[in-house]
Short mmCIF file of C-alpha atoms in Angstrom, two decimals:
data_model
loop_
_atom_site.label_atom_id
_atom_site.label_comp_id
_atom_site.label_asym_id
_atom_site.label_seq_id
_atom_site.Cartn_x
_atom_site.Cartn_y
_atom_site.Cartn_z
CA MET A 1 -21.66 6.24 6.16
CA GLU A 2 -23.12 9.04 4.07
CA THR A 3 -24.29 8.13 0.59
CA VAL A 4 -22.62 9.81 -2.37
CA PRO A 5 -22.58 8.65 -6.01
CA PRO A 6 -19.91 5.98 -6.72
CA ALA A 7 -18.27 8.25 -9.34
CA VAL A 8 -17.83 10.93 -6.67
CA ASP A 9 -16.37 8.33 -4.29
CA LEU A 10 -13.90 7.37 -7.03
CA VAL A 11 -12.59 10.92 -7.19
CA LEU A 12 -12.69 11.47 -3.43
CA GLY A 13 -11.02 8.16 -2.59
CA ALA A 14 -8.24 8.63 -5.12
CA SER A 15 -7.66 12.24 -4.02
CA ALA A 16 -7.59 11.36 -0.31
CA CYS A 17 -5.09 8.55 -0.75
CA CYS A 18 -2.86 10.61 -3.03
CA LEU A 19 -2.77 13.36 -0.36
CA ALA A 20 -1.81 10.77 2.24
CA CYS A 21 0.85 9.31 -0.08
CA VAL A 22 2.75 12.60 -0.24
CA PHE A 23 3.30 12.48 3.54
CA THR A 24 3.96 8.72 3.86
CA ASN A 25 6.12 7.99 0.78
CA PRO A 26 9.43 8.42 2.70
CA LEU A 27 8.30 5.64 5.03
CA GLU A 28 7.52 3.50 2.00
CA VAL A 29 11.08 3.94 0.71
CA VAL A 30 12.54 2.83 4.07
CA LYS A 31 10.12 -0.09 4.33
CA THR A 32 11.02 -1.30 0.83
CA ARG A 33 14.76 -1.25 1.59
CA LEU A 34 14.27 -3.14 4.87
CA GLN A 35 12.09 -5.79 3.21
CA LEU A 36 14.72 -6.42 0.51
CA GLN A 37 17.67 -6.46 2.91
CA GLY A 38 19.08 -9.99 3.39
CA GLU A 39 16.93 -11.47 0.65
CA LEU A 40 17.01 -15.30 0.90
CA GLN A 41 19.93 -15.19 3.34
CA ALA A 42 19.97 -16.53 6.88
CA ARG A 43 19.88 -13.94 9.65
CA GLY A 44 23.36 -12.75 10.64
CA THR A 45 25.03 -13.77 7.37
CA TYR A 46 24.62 -10.53 5.42
CA PRO A 47 25.59 -6.84 5.84
CA ARG A 48 22.86 -4.56 7.17
CA PRO A 49 23.17 -1.04 5.81
CA TYR A 50 19.66 -0.36 7.16
CA ARG A 51 19.14 -0.88 10.91
CA GLY A 52 15.86 0.27 12.41
CA PHE A 53 13.63 3.10 11.35
CA VAL A 54 15.53 6.23 12.40
CA ALA A 55 18.93 4.90 11.28
CA SER A 56 17.41 3.79 7.97
CA VAL A 57 15.94 7.22 7.29
CA ALA A 58 19.35 8.75 7.92
CA ALA A 59 21.04 6.10 5.72
CA VAL A 60 18.72 6.85 2.80
CA ALA A 61 19.26 10.59 3.19
CA ARG A 62 23.05 10.20 3.26
CA ALA A 63 23.14 7.91 0.23
CA ASP A 64 20.50 9.54 -1.96
CA GLY A 65 20.02 13.01 -0.49
CA LEU A 66 16.88 14.29 1.18
CA TRP A 67 14.97 14.01 -2.09
CA GLY A 68 15.85 10.30 -2.07
CA LEU A 69 13.25 9.90 0.66
CA GLN A 70 10.66 10.73 -1.99
CA LYS A 71 11.92 8.20 -4.52
CA GLY A 72 9.10 6.64 -6.52
CA LEU A 73 6.63 9.39 -5.50
CA ALA A 74 5.23 9.89 -9.02
CA ALA A 75 4.68 6.16 -9.41
CA GLY A 76 3.26 6.01 -5.88
CA LEU A 77 0.74 8.75 -6.67
CA LEU A 78 -0.24 6.99 -9.88
CA TYR A 79 -0.72 3.75 -7.97
CA GLN A 80 -2.79 5.38 -5.22
CA GLY A 81 -4.99 7.15 -7.77
CA LEU A 82 -5.62 4.02 -9.84
CA MET A 83 -5.94 1.47 -7.08
CA ASN A 84 -7.97 3.54 -4.63
CA GLY A 85 -10.14 5.13 -7.29
CA VAL A 86 -11.25 1.65 -8.37
CA ARG A 87 -11.43 0.39 -4.79
CA PHE A 88 -13.60 3.18 -3.41
CA TYR A 89 -15.80 3.18 -6.53
CA CYS A 90 -16.53 -0.55 -6.19
CA TYR A 91 -17.05 -0.27 -2.45
CA SER A 92 -19.43 2.63 -2.94
CA LEU A 93 -21.42 0.54 -5.43
CA ALA A 94 -21.72 -2.20 -2.81
CA CYS A 95 -22.91 0.34 -0.24
CA GLN A 96 -25.44 1.76 -2.69
CA THR A 97 -26.95 -1.67 -3.36
CA GLY A 98 -27.23 -2.43 0.34
CA PHE A 99 -24.76 -5.34 0.13
CA THR A 100 -22.63 -3.96 2.96
CA GLN A 101 -25.65 -4.16 5.28
CA GLN A 102 -25.64 -7.95 4.99
CA PRO A 103 -23.70 -10.08 7.51
CA GLY A 104 -20.06 -10.00 6.43
CA GLY A 105 -20.93 -7.75 3.54
CA THR A 106 -18.55 -4.96 4.52
CA MET A 107 -15.56 -7.30 4.59
CA VAL A 108 -16.46 -9.09 1.34
CA ALA A 109 -17.08 -5.80 -0.46
CA GLY A 110 -13.79 -4.41 0.82
CA ALA A 111 -11.89 -7.54 -0.28
CA VAL A 112 -13.36 -7.63 -3.79
CA ALA A 113 -12.90 -3.88 -4.26
CA GLY A 114 -9.31 -4.19 -3.09
CA ALA A 115 -8.55 -7.08 -5.46
CA LEU A 116 -9.88 -5.16 -8.45
CA GLY A 117 -7.98 -2.03 -7.45
CA ALA A 118 -4.74 -3.97 -6.96
CA PHE A 119 -5.00 -5.49 -10.43
CA VAL A 120 -5.57 -2.13 -12.10
CA GLY A 121 -2.79 -0.40 -10.14
CA SER A 122 -0.25 -3.26 -10.35
CA PRO A 123 1.99 -1.77 -13.10
CA ALA A 124 2.40 1.46 -11.08
CA TYR A 125 3.27 -0.49 -7.92
CA LEU A 126 5.82 -2.56 -9.85
CA ILE A 127 7.63 0.57 -11.00
CA LYS A 128 7.33 2.26 -7.60
CA THR A 129 8.98 -0.68 -5.87
CA GLN A 130 11.84 -0.87 -8.36
CA LEU A 131 12.50 2.86 -8.23
CA GLN A 132 12.46 2.92 -4.40
CA ALA A 133 14.95 0.02 -4.22
CA GLN A 134 17.51 1.86 -6.40
CA THR A 135 20.44 3.46 -4.64
CA VAL A 136 24.26 3.69 -4.70
CA ALA A 137 26.14 0.39 -4.87
CA MET A 138 27.38 0.39 -1.23
CA MET A 139 23.83 0.77 0.10
CA ALA A 140 22.05 -1.42 -2.46
CA VAL A 141 19.71 -4.20 -1.32
CA GLY A 142 17.79 -6.43 -3.69
CA HIS A 143 18.10 -6.35 -7.46
CA GLN A 144 18.89 -2.96 -9.00
CA HIS A 145 16.86 -2.20 -12.13
CA ASN A 146 18.49 1.16 -12.87
CA HIS A 147 15.40 2.94 -14.20
CA GLN A 148 15.75 6.69 -14.85
CA SER A 149 12.08 7.64 -14.54
CA VAL A 150 8.53 6.30 -14.44
CA LEU A 151 8.14 6.63 -18.23
CA GLY A 152 11.58 5.13 -18.79
CA ALA A 153 10.66 2.16 -16.60
CA LEU A 154 7.40 1.65 -18.50
CA GLU A 155 9.20 1.78 -21.82
CA THR A 156 11.95 -0.63 -20.70
CA ILE A 157 9.57 -3.20 -19.23
CA TRP A 158 7.25 -3.01 -22.25
CA ARG A 159 10.16 -3.42 -24.69
CA GLN A 160 11.86 -6.28 -22.85
CA GLN A 161 8.92 -8.21 -21.44
CA GLY A 162 5.87 -7.08 -23.40
CA PRO A 163 2.66 -5.66 -21.91
CA LEU A 164 2.19 -8.66 -19.62
CA GLY A 165 5.49 -7.77 -17.98
CA LEU A 166 3.79 -4.75 -16.43
CA TRP A 167 1.58 -7.12 -14.46
CA ARG A 168 4.43 -9.34 -13.23
CA GLY A 169 4.01 -9.78 -9.47
CA VAL A 170 0.30 -9.11 -9.49
CA GLY A 171 -0.17 -12.53 -7.87
CA GLY A 172 1.33 -11.08 -4.70
CA ALA A 173 -0.32 -7.67 -4.98
CA VAL A 174 -3.90 -8.88 -5.20
CA PRO A 175 -3.82 -10.90 -1.92
CA ARG A 176 -1.93 -8.03 -0.28
CA VAL A 177 -4.56 -5.41 -1.06
CA THR A 178 -7.47 -7.85 -0.71
CA VAL A 179 -6.74 -8.61 2.92
CA GLY A 180 -5.65 -5.02 3.61
CA SER A 181 -8.73 -3.50 2.02
CA ALA A 182 -11.10 -5.91 3.73
CA ALA A 183 -9.51 -5.12 7.11
CA GLN A 184 -9.38 -1.38 6.48
CA LEU A 185 -12.89 -0.76 5.16
CA ALA A 186 -14.56 -3.23 7.54
CA THR A 187 -12.80 -2.08 10.69
CA PHE A 188 -13.03 1.63 9.82
CA ALA A 189 -16.81 1.48 9.34
CA SER A 190 -17.29 -0.60 12.49
CA ALA A 191 -14.87 1.41 14.62
CA LYS A 192 -16.35 4.75 13.57
CA ALA A 193 -19.88 3.51 14.28
CA TRP A 194 -18.72 2.21 17.69
CA VAL A 195 -17.13 5.58 18.57
CA GLN A 196 -20.32 7.38 17.47
CA GLU A 197 -22.49 5.12 19.66
CA ARG A 198 -20.34 5.90 22.71
CA GLN A 199 -20.79 9.66 22.10
CA TRP A 200 -17.30 10.36 23.41
CA LEU A 201 -16.63 12.96 20.72
CA PRO A 202 -18.61 15.86 19.24
CA GLU A 203 -21.27 14.63 16.83
CA ASP A 204 -20.21 14.56 13.18
CA SER A 205 -16.69 15.59 14.20
CA TRP A 206 -13.57 14.74 12.16
CA LEU A 207 -12.27 13.19 15.40
CA GLU A 208 -14.69 10.28 14.88
CA ALA A 209 -13.05 9.49 11.52
CA LEU A 210 -9.60 9.91 13.13
CA ALA A 211 -10.44 7.41 15.88
CA GLY A 212 -11.85 4.96 13.34
CA GLY A 213 -8.75 5.28 11.19
CA MET A 214 -6.42 4.70 14.16
CA ILE A 215 -8.18 1.46 15.10
CA SER A 216 -8.34 0.39 11.45
CA SER A 217 -4.61 0.92 10.91
CA VAL A 218 -3.69 -1.68 13.54
CA ALA A 219 -5.78 -4.36 11.82
CA VAL A 220 -4.40 -3.42 8.39
CA VAL A 221 -0.75 -3.70 9.41
CA ALA A 222 -1.25 -6.99 11.27
CA VAL A 223 -2.77 -8.83 8.33
CA MET A 224 -1.04 -7.04 5.47
CA THR A 225 2.68 -7.02 6.37
CA PRO A 226 3.54 -10.64 5.33
CA PHE A 227 1.85 -10.11 1.97
CA ASP A 228 3.58 -6.74 1.69
CA VAL A 229 7.01 -8.39 2.07
CA VAL A 230 6.15 -11.03 -0.52
CA SER A 231 4.76 -8.42 -2.91
CA THR A 232 7.95 -6.32 -2.64
CA ARG A 233 10.11 -9.36 -3.38
CA LEU A 234 8.01 -10.48 -6.38
CA TYR A 235 7.99 -7.02 -7.91
CA ASN A 236 11.70 -6.36 -7.47
CA GLN A 237 13.19 -9.71 -8.46
CA PRO A 238 15.24 -9.97 -11.68
CA VAL A 239 13.68 -11.75 -14.66
CA ASP A 240 15.04 -13.94 -17.43
CA GLN A 241 14.66 -13.28 -21.16
CA ALA A 242 11.20 -14.86 -21.10
CA GLY A 243 10.09 -12.48 -18.34
CA ARG A 244 10.01 -15.18 -15.66
CA GLY A 245 11.20 -14.34 -12.14
CA GLN A 246 14.67 -15.69 -11.36
CA LEU A 247 14.15 -15.98 -7.60
CA TYR A 248 10.49 -16.81 -7.04
CA GLY A 249 7.86 -18.68 -9.03
CA GLY A 250 4.92 -16.91 -7.40
CA LEU A 251 3.19 -16.14 -4.10
CA ILE A 252 3.46 -19.58 -2.47
CA ASP A 253 6.99 -20.18 -3.68
CA CYS A 254 8.05 -16.82 -2.26
CA LEU A 255 6.36 -17.46 1.10
CA VAL A 256 8.01 -20.90 1.41
CA LYS A 257 11.49 -19.67 0.45
CA ILE A 258 11.37 -16.74 2.88
CA TRP A 259 10.15 -19.00 5.69
CA ARG A 260 12.79 -21.68 5.05
CA GLN A 261 15.84 -19.52 4.29
CA GLU A 262 15.21 -16.43 6.40
CA GLY A 263 12.87 -17.71 9.08
CA PRO A 264 9.18 -16.90 9.79
CA LEU A 265 9.96 -13.53 11.37
CA ALA A 266 11.32 -12.37 7.99
CA LEU A 267 7.70 -12.13 6.83
CA TYR A 268 7.45 -9.14 9.19
CA LYS A 269 10.60 -7.38 7.98
CA GLY A 270 10.13 -3.66 8.06
CA LEU A 271 7.20 -3.94 10.50
CA GLY A 272 8.08 -0.69 12.28
CA PRO A 273 8.26 1.46 9.16
CA SER A 274 5.33 -0.53 7.77
CA TYR A 275 3.15 0.57 10.69
CA LEU A 276 4.55 4.07 10.71
CA ARG A 277 3.69 4.24 6.99
CA LEU A 278 0.45 2.23 6.86
CA GLY A 279 -0.84 3.63 10.14
CA PRO A 280 -0.68 7.32 9.14
CA HIS A 281 -1.62 6.46 5.56
CA THR A 282 -4.72 4.60 6.74
CA ILE A 283 -5.61 7.33 9.21
CA LEU A 284 -5.06 10.18 6.74
CA SER A 285 -6.75 8.35 3.83
CA MET A 286 -9.87 7.49 5.80
CA LEU A 287 -9.97 10.90 7.46
CA PHE A 288 -9.59 12.77 4.15
CA TRP A 289 -12.11 10.48 2.48
CA ASP A 290 -14.66 10.83 5.24
CA GLU A 291 -14.36 14.62 5.37
CA LEU A 292 -14.52 14.96 1.55
CA ARG A 293 -17.65 12.79 1.53
CA LYS A 294 -19.28 15.10 4.07
CA LEU A 295 -18.52 18.07 1.83
CA ALA A 296 -19.88 16.22 -1.18
CA LYS A 297 -23.07 15.40 0.69
CA ARG A 298 -23.54 18.98 1.80
CA ALA A 299 -23.07 20.11 -1.78
CA GLN A 300 -25.70 17.62 -2.88
CA HIS A 301 -28.16 18.89 -0.30
CA GLN A 302 -27.57 22.49 -1.32
CA GLY A 303 -28.19 21.61 -4.96
CA THR A 304 -31.59 20.03 -4.21
#
């Protein structure tokens, strides 16, 4: 991939993913509701206000209005900017040092960059999840936190749980983004290079990035969805006065409880919307990023 300064990649990566977020946030709302539906209940023993992707979109729109499909957008944009700014910056540093040219270097760099980005962006993801879960009582799934806004949620969590409360659930977020980032960055780079070698598409065309993103999105969804379900549960669970989760003690405890009480397939709840969201998000993010990098490189060449 073209070399641009890491600081430029920070801006380009954050901008690309924020652009993608605007289009995919409605899918994130639906996915969050499906992942919380039937929490710690055996299949068939709970009401299902959300059934499948299309019906769930309609259910959200009926309950919350069309704007309800963009619930948590501000927090989502904040998360994408923070997490992906850090992620692309760190990955660009690894590219610049030549680390990604080593065997397995692309995957390791993507994993480490993703873990750092997830940690920085965790408070925004916490608030995004809680806002997207909120709805009218008859359609509610999961715990309802009743936040009024992003700033209101920040103030409430800070006052009740202290600053560490903003990082509650980070133990699920870091593995989620680590495996997703490793799969995304490694498969995108490899897939794009493979498409370029085959010369099926015009040289230096945006279609090469599109093809790479489409292949990458399949890998991302396959490895990321179980961690995505766990992350949603950890972020949305109620807490006691000491700020401890009342349902799950952490990543492993959540995985075990979901497996035992809901069955292994519950770890893939919301898979359809998850792909419909992560697929386009991955494709758009990597396409926007790749095209913006080309523009940045051209600008560099013109300035020399």
